[in-house]
mmCIF file of C-alpha atoms and ligand atoms in Angstrom:
data_model
loop_
_atom_site.group_PDB
_atom_site.id
_atom_site.type_symbol
_atom_site.label_atom_id
_atom_site.label_comp_id
_atom_site.label_asym_id
_atom_site.label_seq_id
_atom_site.Cartn_x
_atom_site.Cartn_y
_atom_site.Cartn_z
ATOM 1 C CA UNK P 294 105.277 100.396 126.275
ATOM 2 C CA UNK P 295 102.553 98.270 124.736
ATOM 3 C CA UNK P 296 99.079 99.140 125.900
ATOM 4 C CA UNK P 297 98.058 95.511 126.078
ATOM 5 C CA UNK P 298 101.170 94.228 127.833
ATOM 6 C CA UNK P 299 99.101 92.822 130.702
ATOM 7 C CA UNK P 300 96.758 90.968 128.408
ATOM 8 C CA UNK P 301 98.205 88.745 125.657
ATOM 9 C CA UNK P 302 96.288 87.870 122.492
ATOM 10 C CA UNK P 303 95.391 84.500 124.035
ATOM 11 C CA UNK P 304 93.108 86.267 126.541
ATOM 12 C CA UNK P 305 89.427 86.610 125.634
ATOM 13 C CA UNK P 306 88.181 89.873 124.161
ATOM 14 C CA UNK P 307 86.487 91.138 127.331
ATOM 15 C CA UNK P 308 89.632 90.454 129.346
ATOM 16 C CA UNK P 309 91.643 92.384 126.779
ATOM 17 C CA UNK P 310 89.214 95.308 126.774
ATOM 18 C CA UNK P 311 89.268 95.397 130.586
ATOM 19 C CA UNK P 312 93.031 95.203 131.008
ATOM 20 C CA UNK P 313 94.161 97.017 127.841
ATOM 21 C CA UNK P 314 93.968 100.666 126.934
ATOM 22 C CA UNK P 315 96.504 102.127 129.322
ATOM 23 C CA UNK P 316 99.467 101.589 131.601
ATOM 24 C CA UNK P 317 98.385 102.262 135.225
ATOM 25 C CA UNK P 318 101.918 101.956 136.634
ATOM 26 C CA UNK P 319 103.131 104.801 134.449
ATOM 27 C CA UNK P 320 100.666 106.965 136.432
ATOM 28 C CA UNK P 321 101.224 105.919 140.060
ATOM 29 C CA UNK P 322 98.852 102.964 139.648
ATOM 30 C CA UNK P 323 95.752 104.965 138.794
ATOM 31 C CA UNK P 324 93.713 102.569 136.695
ATOM 32 C CA UNK P 325 92.485 104.951 134.001
ATOM 33 C CA UNK P 326 94.779 106.836 131.628
ATOM 34 C CA UNK P 327 94.742 110.505 132.675
ATOM 35 C CA UNK P 328 93.329 113.238 130.476
ATOM 36 C CA UNK P 329 96.303 115.279 129.291
ATOM 37 C CA UNK P 330 95.399 118.753 128.051
ATOM 38 C CA UNK P 331 98.314 120.149 126.077
ATOM 39 C CA UNK P 332 99.733 122.425 123.484
ATOM 40 C CA UNK P 333 103.352 122.980 124.588
ATOM 41 C CA UNK P 334 105.623 120.098 125.566
ATOM 42 C CA UNK P 335 108.922 121.089 127.209
ATOM 43 C CA UNK P 336 112.152 119.496 125.949
ATOM 44 C CA UNK P 337 115.042 118.933 128.373
ATOM 45 C CA UNK P 338 117.641 120.648 126.107
ATOM 46 C CA UNK P 339 118.296 121.966 122.608
ATOM 47 C CA UNK P 340 119.914 118.788 121.371
ATOM 48 C CA UNK P 341 116.816 116.695 122.212
ATOM 49 C CA UNK P 342 114.676 119.330 120.556
ATOM 50 C CA UNK P 343 116.780 119.412 117.363
ATOM 51 C CA UNK P 344 116.811 115.626 117.109
ATOM 52 C CA UNK P 345 113.116 115.463 118.076
ATOM 53 C CA UNK P 346 114.183 112.684 120.435
ATOM 54 C CA UNK P 347 111.323 113.039 122.868
ATOM 55 C CA UNK P 348 108.230 110.824 123.303
ATOM 56 C CA UNK P 349 105.906 113.792 122.738
ATOM 57 C CA UNK P 350 106.541 116.964 120.770
ATOM 58 C CA UNK P 351 103.470 119.129 120.662
ATOM 59 C CA UNK P 352 99.798 118.815 121.606
ATOM 60 C CA UNK P 353 98.711 118.382 117.997
ATOM 61 C CA UNK P 354 101.047 115.401 117.613
ATOM 62 C CA UNK P 355 99.309 113.519 120.399
ATOM 63 C CA UNK P 356 99.429 113.039 124.156
ATOM 64 C CA UNK P 357 99.498 109.990 126.455
ATOM 65 C CA UNK P 358 95.676 110.065 126.280
ATOM 66 C CA UNK P 359 95.449 109.914 122.480
ATOM 67 C CA UNK P 360 98.302 107.419 122.337
ATOM 68 C CA UNK P 361 96.457 105.040 124.687
ATOM 69 C CA UNK P 362 93.427 105.040 122.380
ATOM 70 C CA UNK P 363 95.476 104.734 119.177
ATOM 71 C CA UNK P 364 97.332 101.731 120.583
ATOM 72 C CA UNK P 365 94.157 100.090 121.846
ATOM 73 C CA UNK P 366 92.605 100.387 118.389
ATOM 74 C CA UNK P 367 95.814 99.000 116.811
ATOM 75 C CA UNK P 368 95.566 95.971 119.059
ATOM 76 C CA UNK P 369 91.898 95.448 118.215
ATOM 77 C CA UNK P 370 92.287 96.029 114.449
ATOM 78 C CA UNK P 371 95.684 94.398 113.964
ATOM 79 C CA UNK P 372 96.912 97.666 112.434
ATOM 80 C CA UNK P 373 100.358 99.292 112.390
ATOM 81 C CA UNK P 374 99.048 102.734 113.270
ATOM 82 C CA UNK P 375 95.814 104.604 113.963
ATOM 83 C CA UNK P 376 94.862 108.264 113.647
ATOM 84 C CA UNK P 377 92.002 109.907 115.555
ATOM 85 C CA UNK P 378 89.684 112.529 114.099
ATOM 86 C CA UNK P 379 86.885 114.648 115.595
ATOM 87 C CA UNK P 380 84.004 112.709 113.992
ATOM 88 C CA UNK P 381 83.223 109.495 112.186
ATOM 89 C CA UNK P 382 82.514 111.473 109.045
ATOM 90 C CA UNK P 383 85.968 113.070 109.212
ATOM 91 C CA UNK P 384 87.396 109.538 109.467
ATOM 92 C CA UNK P 385 85.622 108.694 106.183
ATOM 93 C CA UNK P 386 86.587 111.849 104.274
ATOM 94 C CA UNK P 387 90.133 112.232 105.564
ATOM 95 C CA UNK P 388 91.688 109.090 104.012
ATOM 96 C CA UNK P 389 90.026 109.954 100.690
ATOM 97 C CA UNK P 390 91.794 113.332 100.814
ATOM 98 C CA UNK P 391 95.043 111.687 101.855
ATOM 99 C CA UNK P 392 95.172 109.122 99.049
ATOM 100 C CA UNK P 393 93.526 110.867 96.061
ATOM 101 C CA UNK P 394 94.937 113.511 93.721
ATOM 102 C CA UNK P 395 93.570 115.424 90.764
ATOM 103 C CA UNK P 396 93.062 113.103 87.779
ATOM 104 C CA UNK P 397 92.623 109.981 89.915
ATOM 105 C CA UNK P 398 89.618 107.660 89.772
ATOM 106 C CA UNK P 399 87.839 106.434 92.926
ATOM 107 C CA UNK P 400 85.460 103.470 93.143
ATOM 108 C CA UNK P 401 82.921 103.769 95.959
ATOM 109 C CA UNK P 402 80.242 101.267 96.985
ATOM 110 C CA UNK P 403 76.750 102.606 96.212
ATOM 111 C CA UNK P 404 75.395 101.762 99.689
ATOM 112 C CA UNK P 405 77.994 103.995 101.363
ATOM 113 C CA UNK P 406 77.092 106.223 104.342
ATOM 114 C CA UNK P 407 75.216 109.209 102.819
ATOM 115 C CA UNK P 408 77.492 112.023 104.054
ATOM 116 C CA UNK P 409 80.578 110.163 102.710
ATOM 117 C CA UNK P 410 78.879 110.148 99.327
ATOM 118 C CA UNK P 411 78.102 113.858 99.611
ATOM 119 C CA UNK P 412 81.792 114.558 100.243
ATOM 120 C CA UNK P 413 82.783 112.487 97.197
ATOM 121 C CA UNK P 414 80.196 114.175 94.962
ATOM 122 C CA UNK P 415 81.182 117.697 96.009
ATOM 123 C CA UNK P 416 84.740 118.120 97.334
ATOM 124 C CA UNK P 417 86.344 115.202 95.486
ATOM 125 C CA UNK P 418 84.689 116.098 92.177
ATOM 126 C CA UNK P 419 85.713 119.754 92.647
ATOM 127 C CA UNK P 420 89.302 118.544 93.132
ATOM 128 C CA UNK P 421 89.160 116.855 89.724
ATOM 129 C CA UNK P 422 88.711 113.304 90.955
ATOM 130 C CA UNK P 423 86.569 110.953 88.910
ATOM 131 C CA UNK P 424 84.124 109.377 91.359
ATOM 132 C CA UNK P 425 82.328 106.200 90.309
ATOM 133 C CA UNK P 426 79.863 104.106 92.353
ATOM 134 C CA UNK P 427 79.469 100.346 92.079
ATOM 135 C CA UNK P 428 76.670 98.024 93.163
ATOM 136 C CA UNK P 429 77.499 96.205 96.424
ATOM 137 C CA UNK P 430 76.463 92.933 94.755
ATOM 138 C CA UNK P 431 79.440 93.143 92.368
ATOM 139 C CA UNK P 432 81.725 91.656 95.050
ATOM 140 C CA UNK P 433 85.092 90.861 93.492
ATOM 141 C CA UNK P 434 83.510 91.785 90.190
ATOM 142 C CA UNK P 435 84.834 95.352 90.355
ATOM 143 C CA UNK P 436 87.669 94.162 88.101
ATOM 144 C CA UNK P 437 86.132 95.555 84.890
ATOM 145 C CA UNK P 438 85.670 98.957 86.597
ATOM 146 C CA UNK P 439 89.338 99.305 87.539
ATOM 147 C CA UNK P 440 91.405 101.749 85.494
ATOM 148 C CA UNK P 441 95.087 102.675 85.577
ATOM 149 C CA UNK P 442 93.991 105.877 87.386
ATOM 150 C CA UNK P 443 92.009 104.005 90.076
ATOM 151 C CA UNK P 444 93.757 104.878 93.330
ATOM 152 C CA UNK P 445 91.082 104.158 95.933
ATOM 153 C CA UNK P 446 88.370 101.528 96.422
ATOM 154 C CA UNK P 447 86.043 102.570 99.255
ATOM 155 C CA UNK P 448 83.883 99.858 100.864
ATOM 156 C CA UNK P 449 81.344 99.718 103.640
ATOM 157 C CA UNK P 450 80.181 96.348 104.976
ATOM 158 C CA UNK P 451 77.370 95.948 105.562
ATOM 159 C CA UNK P 452 75.987 98.917 103.600
ATOM 160 C CA UNK P 453 74.299 101.841 105.350
ATOM 161 C CA UNK P 454 70.528 101.416 105.961
ATOM 162 C CA UNK P 455 70.069 98.413 103.655
ATOM 163 C CA UNK P 456 72.946 96.213 104.941
ATOM 164 C CA UNK P 457 74.170 94.728 101.654
ATOM 165 C CA UNK P 458 77.168 92.475 102.227
ATOM 166 C CA UNK P 459 80.349 92.501 100.185
ATOM 167 C CA UNK P 460 82.992 89.838 99.604
ATOM 168 C CA UNK P 461 85.639 92.048 101.181
ATOM 169 C CA UNK P 462 88.683 89.889 100.468
ATOM 170 C CA UNK P 463 87.721 89.527 96.806
ATOM 171 C CA UNK P 464 87.231 93.284 96.338
ATOM 172 C CA UNK P 465 90.443 94.115 98.222
ATOM 173 C CA UNK P 466 92.437 91.633 96.110
ATOM 174 C CA UNK P 467 91.216 93.226 92.864
ATOM 175 C CA UNK P 468 92.040 96.693 94.214
ATOM 176 C CA UNK P 469 95.506 95.632 95.292
ATOM 177 C CA UNK P 470 96.259 93.996 91.935
ATOM 178 C CA UNK P 471 95.328 97.310 90.303
ATOM 179 C CA UNK P 472 97.507 99.351 92.655
ATOM 180 C CA UNK P 473 94.606 100.966 94.546
ATOM 181 C CA UNK P 474 94.290 101.467 98.310
ATOM 182 C CA UNK P 475 91.218 99.775 99.857
ATOM 183 C CA UNK P 476 89.344 101.551 102.672
ATOM 184 C CA UNK P 477 86.422 100.084 104.593
ATOM 185 C CA UNK P 478 83.955 101.793 106.915
ATOM 186 C CA UNK P 479 83.797 99.156 109.680
ATOM 187 C CA UNK P 480 81.511 101.041 112.066
ATOM 188 C CA UNK P 481 78.653 98.496 112.118
ATOM 189 C CA UNK P 482 80.740 95.477 113.107
ATOM 190 C CA UNK P 483 83.396 97.100 115.326
ATOM 191 C CA UNK P 484 86.759 95.267 115.380
ATOM 192 C CA UNK P 485 85.138 92.683 117.673
ATOM 193 C CA UNK P 486 83.054 91.261 114.835
ATOM 194 C CA UNK P 487 85.227 92.091 111.809
ATOM 195 C CA UNK P 488 88.897 92.931 111.242
ATOM 196 C CA UNK P 489 89.212 94.337 107.707
ATOM 197 C CA UNK P 490 93.024 94.250 107.603
ATOM 198 C CA UNK P 491 92.911 90.456 107.990
ATOM 199 C CA UNK P 492 90.976 90.416 104.684
ATOM 200 C CA UNK P 493 93.408 92.507 102.654
ATOM 201 C CA UNK P 494 91.941 95.957 103.362
ATOM 202 C CA UNK P 495 94.506 98.758 103.897
ATOM 203 C CA UNK P 496 92.514 101.174 106.073
ATOM 204 C CA UNK P 497 89.762 100.368 108.581
ATOM 205 C CA UNK P 498 87.504 103.313 109.426
ATOM 206 C CA UNK P 499 85.314 103.759 112.510
ATOM 207 C CA UNK P 500 82.786 106.213 113.807
ATOM 208 C CA UNK P 501 83.903 105.801 117.437
ATOM 209 C CA UNK P 502 80.797 107.881 118.163
ATOM 210 C CA UNK P 503 78.809 104.631 117.894
ATOM 211 C CA UNK P 504 79.581 101.482 119.955
ATOM 212 C CA UNK P 505 83.030 102.480 121.275
ATOM 213 C CA UNK P 506 81.540 105.664 122.799
ATOM 214 C CA UNK P 507 78.319 103.821 123.521
ATOM 215 C CA UNK P 508 76.530 106.550 125.476
ATOM 216 C CA UNK P 509 75.409 109.086 122.842
ATOM 217 C CA UNK P 510 77.561 111.817 124.392
ATOM 218 C CA UNK P 511 80.737 111.952 122.312
ATOM 219 C CA UNK P 512 81.818 112.201 118.669
ATOM 220 C CA UNK P 513 85.047 110.806 117.276
ATOM 221 C CA UNK P 514 86.446 108.802 114.377
ATOM 222 C CA UNK P 515 89.479 106.641 113.720
ATOM 223 C CA UNK P 516 91.433 105.272 110.769
ATOM 224 C CA UNK P 517 93.607 102.218 111.413
ATOM 225 C CA UNK P 518 96.204 101.443 108.750
ATOM 226 C CA UNK P 519 98.722 98.899 107.490
ATOM 227 C CA UNK P 520 102.458 99.601 107.837
ATOM 228 C CA UNK P 521 102.618 100.609 104.144
ATOM 229 C CA UNK P 522 99.766 103.115 104.261
ATOM 230 C CA UNK P 523 100.162 104.549 107.775
ATOM 231 C CA UNK P 524 103.023 107.056 107.105
ATOM 232 C CA UNK P 525 101.021 108.875 104.437
ATOM 233 C CA UNK P 526 97.942 108.951 106.660
ATOM 234 C CA UNK P 527 99.808 110.364 109.687
ATOM 235 C CA UNK P 528 101.736 112.843 107.517
ATOM 236 C CA UNK P 529 98.526 114.188 106.004
ATOM 237 C CA UNK P 530 96.915 114.404 109.447
ATOM 238 C CA UNK P 531 99.790 116.503 110.794
ATOM 239 C CA UNK P 532 100.012 118.595 107.620
ATOM 240 C CA UNK P 533 96.322 119.469 107.808
ATOM 241 C CA UNK P 534 96.473 119.852 111.587
ATOM 242 C CA UNK P 535 93.643 117.879 113.107
ATOM 243 C CA UNK P 536 93.539 115.471 116.050
ATOM 244 C CA UNK P 537 91.081 114.292 118.724
ATOM 245 C CA UNK P 538 90.363 116.303 121.881
ATOM 246 C CA UNK P 539 91.595 114.811 125.185
ATOM 247 C CA UNK P 540 88.288 114.704 127.122
ATOM 248 C CA UNK P 541 86.536 113.025 124.205
ATOM 249 C CA UNK P 542 89.388 110.538 123.860
ATOM 250 C CA UNK P 543 88.984 109.659 127.524
ATOM 251 C CA UNK P 544 85.279 108.954 127.006
ATOM 252 C CA UNK P 545 86.052 106.560 124.141
ATOM 253 C CA UNK P 546 88.692 104.730 126.234
ATOM 254 C CA UNK P 547 86.109 104.405 128.991
ATOM 255 C CA UNK P 548 83.404 103.206 126.606
ATOM 256 C CA UNK P 549 85.673 100.494 125.180
ATOM 257 C CA UNK P 550 85.910 98.822 128.603
ATOM 258 C CA UNK P 551 82.276 97.697 128.365
ATOM 259 C CA UNK P 552 81.902 97.480 124.589
ATOM 260 C CA UNK P 553 82.142 93.679 124.508
ATOM 261 C CA UNK P 554 79.314 93.052 126.948
ATOM 262 C CA UNK P 555 77.205 95.862 125.501
ATOM 263 C CA UNK P 556 77.603 94.465 121.983
ATOM 264 C CA UNK P 557 76.641 90.965 123.136
ATOM 265 C CA UNK P 558 73.401 92.378 124.533
ATOM 266 C CA UNK P 559 72.721 94.578 121.463
ATOM 267 C CA UNK P 560 73.304 91.520 119.256
ATOM 268 C CA UNK P 561 71.030 89.202 121.220
ATOM 269 C CA UNK P 562 68.087 91.606 121.519
ATOM 270 C CA UNK P 563 68.371 92.823 117.915
ATOM 271 C CA UNK P 564 68.403 89.305 116.504
ATOM 272 C CA UNK P 565 65.427 88.214 118.645
ATOM 273 C CA UNK P 566 63.410 91.252 117.539
ATOM 274 C CA UNK P 567 64.469 90.801 113.890
ATOM 275 C CA UNK P 568 63.205 87.192 113.988
ATOM 276 C CA UNK P 569 59.934 88.307 115.546
ATOM 277 C CA UNK P 570 59.529 91.142 113.014
ATOM 278 C CA UNK P 571 59.894 88.603 110.175
ATOM 279 C CA UNK P 572 56.667 86.963 111.372
ATOM 280 C CA UNK P 573 54.648 90.213 111.295
ATOM 281 C CA UNK P 574 52.223 90.828 108.417
ATOM 282 C CA UNK P 575 53.018 94.564 108.491
ATOM 283 C CA UNK P 576 56.650 93.822 107.578
ATOM 284 C CA UNK P 577 57.580 92.941 103.985
ATOM 285 C CA UNK P 578 61.194 92.209 104.820
ATOM 286 C CA UNK P 579 63.839 92.424 107.540
ATOM 287 C CA UNK P 580 67.282 93.608 106.440
ATOM 288 C CA UNK P 581 69.596 91.965 108.988
ATOM 289 C CA UNK P 582 72.730 90.112 107.822
ATOM 290 C CA UNK P 583 72.462 87.460 110.564
ATOM 291 C CA UNK P 584 69.019 86.287 109.382
ATOM 292 C CA UNK P 585 69.248 83.225 107.098
ATOM 293 C CA UNK P 586 66.554 84.819 104.897
ATOM 294 C CA UNK P 587 68.797 87.819 104.158
ATOM 295 C CA UNK P 588 70.419 87.991 100.715
ATOM 296 C CA UNK P 589 73.958 88.494 101.955
ATOM 297 C CA UNK P 590 73.676 86.085 104.902
ATOM 298 C CA UNK P 591 76.228 83.545 103.636
ATOM 299 C CA UNK P 592 78.768 86.266 102.896
ATOM 300 C CA UNK P 593 78.215 87.703 106.370
ATOM 301 C CA UNK P 594 78.562 84.301 108.034
ATOM 302 C CA UNK P 595 81.781 83.514 106.197
ATOM 303 C CA UNK P 596 83.470 86.812 107.146
ATOM 304 C CA UNK P 597 81.957 88.225 110.344
ATOM 305 C CA UNK P 598 82.066 86.949 113.927
ATOM 306 C CA UNK P 599 78.826 88.560 115.028
ATOM 307 C CA UNK P 600 76.134 91.128 114.311
ATOM 308 C CA UNK P 601 75.414 94.379 116.100
ATOM 309 C CA UNK P 602 72.169 96.092 117.041
ATOM 310 C CA UNK P 603 71.387 98.020 113.864
ATOM 311 C CA UNK P 604 69.068 96.692 111.139
ATOM 312 C CA UNK P 605 66.126 97.789 109.004
ATOM 313 C CA UNK P 606 62.606 96.684 108.257
ATOM 314 C CA UNK P 607 60.641 97.267 105.072
ATOM 315 C CA UNK P 608 57.029 98.134 105.843
ATOM 316 C CA UNK P 609 54.451 96.395 103.656
ATOM 317 C CA UNK P 610 52.821 98.960 101.390
ATOM 318 C CA UNK P 611 52.032 102.454 102.579
ATOM 319 C CA UNK P 612 54.042 105.602 102.178
ATOM 320 C CA UNK P 613 55.762 108.173 104.323
ATOM 321 C CA UNK P 614 52.468 109.053 106.052
ATOM 322 C CA UNK P 615 51.877 105.473 107.273
ATOM 323 C CA UNK P 616 55.515 105.123 108.319
ATOM 324 C CA UNK P 617 55.216 108.395 110.253
ATOM 325 C CA UNK P 618 52.172 107.095 112.152
ATOM 326 C CA UNK P 619 54.244 104.064 113.167
ATOM 327 C CA UNK P 620 57.296 106.113 114.208
ATOM 328 C CA UNK P 621 55.343 108.815 116.044
ATOM 329 C CA UNK P 622 53.498 106.283 118.202
ATOM 330 C CA UNK P 623 56.668 104.665 119.587
ATOM 331 C CA UNK P 624 57.488 105.465 123.214
ATOM 332 C CA UNK P 625 60.858 103.774 123.794
ATOM 333 C CA UNK P 626 62.323 104.104 120.305
ATOM 334 C CA UNK P 627 63.471 107.723 120.001
ATOM 335 C CA UNK P 628 63.468 109.616 116.708
ATOM 336 C CA UNK P 629 67.063 110.616 116.227
ATOM 337 C CA UNK P 630 70.222 110.247 114.185
ATOM 338 C CA UNK P 631 73.276 108.204 115.036
ATOM 339 C CA UNK P 632 73.248 104.854 116.868
ATOM 340 C CA UNK P 633 75.433 102.620 119.050
ATOM 341 C CA UNK P 634 74.227 104.158 122.315
ATOM 342 C CA UNK P 635 72.262 102.519 125.148
ATOM 343 C CA UNK P 636 68.896 103.759 123.895
ATOM 344 C CA UNK P 637 66.775 102.458 121.041
ATOM 345 C CA UNK P 638 66.169 104.676 118.008
ATOM 346 C CA UNK P 639 64.087 104.492 114.846
ATOM 347 C CA UNK P 640 64.398 106.569 111.679
ATOM 348 C CA UNK P 641 62.877 106.591 108.230
ATOM 349 C CA UNK P 642 65.824 105.715 105.974
ATOM 350 C CA UNK P 643 66.552 108.113 103.134
ATOM 351 C CA UNK P 644 67.805 106.155 100.130
ATOM 352 C CA UNK P 645 67.215 108.953 97.614
ATOM 353 C CA UNK P 646 70.928 109.399 96.859
ATOM 354 C CA UNK P 647 71.402 105.821 95.645
ATOM 355 C CA UNK P 648 71.877 105.256 91.940
ATOM 356 C CA UNK P 649 72.309 101.453 91.847
ATOM 357 C CA UNK P 650 71.303 99.793 95.150
ATOM 358 C CA UNK P 651 67.968 101.585 95.189
ATOM 359 C CA UNK P 652 65.028 101.494 97.594
ATOM 360 C CA UNK P 653 62.786 98.485 98.070
ATOM 361 C CA UNK P 654 59.653 98.716 95.907
ATOM 362 C CA UNK P 655 57.594 97.115 98.691
ATOM 363 C CA UNK P 656 57.473 100.027 101.097
ATOM 364 C CA UNK P 657 59.278 102.425 103.384
ATOM 365 C CA UNK P 658 62.564 101.378 104.970
ATOM 366 C CA UNK P 659 62.777 102.021 108.716
ATOM 367 C CA UNK P 660 66.139 101.676 110.426
ATOM 368 C CA UNK P 661 66.102 100.432 114.008
ATOM 369 C CA UNK P 662 68.904 100.821 116.540
ATOM 370 C CA UNK P 663 68.272 98.305 119.295
ATOM 371 C CA UNK P 664 69.500 99.625 122.625
ATOM 372 C CA UNK P 665 70.088 97.989 125.989
ATOM 373 C CA UNK P 666 66.461 98.052 127.169
ATOM 374 C CA UNK P 667 64.574 94.846 127.965
ATOM 375 C CA UNK P 668 63.495 93.015 124.839
ATOM 376 C CA UNK P 669 59.869 92.497 125.916
ATOM 377 C CA UNK P 670 59.424 96.256 126.388
ATOM 378 C CA UNK P 671 60.864 97.022 122.944
ATOM 379 C CA UNK P 672 58.625 94.391 121.344
ATOM 380 C CA UNK P 673 55.568 95.875 123.046
ATOM 381 C CA UNK P 674 56.590 99.307 121.794
ATOM 382 C CA UNK P 675 56.810 98.067 118.203
ATOM 383 C CA UNK P 676 53.420 96.315 118.591
ATOM 384 C CA UNK P 677 51.952 99.676 119.648
ATOM 385 C CA UNK P 678 53.353 101.181 116.447
ATOM 386 C CA UNK P 679 51.763 98.498 114.266
ATOM 387 C CA UNK P 680 48.442 98.917 116.101
ATOM 388 C CA UNK P 681 48.551 102.683 115.501
ATOM 389 C CA UNK P 682 49.139 102.065 111.789
ATOM 390 C CA UNK P 683 46.155 99.730 111.644
ATOM 391 C CA UNK P 684 43.965 102.223 113.517
ATOM 392 C CA UNK P 685 44.973 104.939 111.048
ATOM 393 C CA UNK P 686 43.816 102.666 108.235
ATOM 394 C CA UNK P 687 47.313 102.105 106.895
HETATM 395 C C1 LIG T 15 77.515 107.481 111.954
HETATM 396 C C2 LIG T 15 78.349 106.963 110.873
HETATM 397 C C3 LIG T 15 79.445 107.679 110.412
HETATM 398 C C4 LIG T 15 79.754 109.080 110.893
HETATM 399 O O1 LIG T 15 80.020 109.160 112.238
HETATM 400 P P1 LIG T 15 79.836 110.560 113.016
HETATM 401 O O2 LIG T 15 80.678 110.390 114.216
HETATM 402 O O3 LIG T 15 78.374 110.663 113.313
HETATM 403 O O4 LIG T 15 80.314 111.646 112.116
HETATM 404 C C5 LIG T 15 80.232 107.110 109.441
HETATM 405 N N1 LIG T 15 79.954 105.894 108.931
HETATM 406 C C6 LIG T 15 78.904 105.174 109.342
HETATM 407 C C7 LIG T 15 78.655 103.829 108.743
HETATM 408 C C8 LIG T 15 78.058 105.692 110.312
HETATM 409 O O5 LIG T 15 76.986 104.989 110.680
#
């Protein structure tokens, strides 16, 4: 039964998020999909067992809880199938393992999420895979880098911490022509603002930990695939033996109900603060794809339907000490990793692993996650930070 049977594609996104993600009448009318804890599933008889003709086979293979989330993500991404994994990082590394073999060549965007890069530089290289990074500004220009052995092109749009935009359709077309599978880490945009498969990408990756979870209390990842690539992905998942836990899956299903309205608020406050930050003398640049001043703005506008609440600022001059004075004086912005929750966060971005899309020469890069607090309070908090920098003689 389709998860979204009560809400056709003509309904608006918030209607679909509210009414999708489960089938209440399969569970006596209870609105939310139940949490099914399971290892063993009983079959009615030997014949059914031998033919595997049963909706569910074993806990590892999924339950009604995991199926509800997989189908919801398929509806949102336009994918043929989705697998769930215990973290966003696992959702980045897993498809690389599934589609690469010894002797293959992988092209990865240089502004990729740091831990994805660490996996490529260690595990993939140890497996005999030739890992090569390319500058996000190359767009469709990865053509000259393609080799007969190139089996995967891994994208992230926008890039981690510095938000470089990519012409996704152009890169995916080059990859496809060369026989490579294209994967894209779509965590920043969520499927509400970008649907990679509509642009020729084969696999769309999410850290569900971020906006889908939305409350900083759960970790999960997903990979949504085309009909051609899904069988290999699911096969590898079941061969390795990893799936999402039921309670965590429930939290993601619950978070998705409000993701649309949360994102609208994150977007509005983040953009207002980004525009204000552009006017500040202490700020050399604001790295936010929805700002007309941003390098990749036109590419963003052409491909994306909206922007989320994560962007960076480049402080004018000063080093780590000055940036630390700013960060340590903030009251509402917490110092912590991850993002996509209700609370604002600020971190000093570490770009030391980049080889091509390197750090801004103008100053330290600070990444801001704009939460659901009131904008005026967040602005006052940032003003306090700038005042503390000035008082410290920065
Ligand atoms: C956070 C993040 C991940 C990893 O997600 P976890 O659930 O924290 O492992 C992957 N990609 C991007 C772009 C992220 O921001």
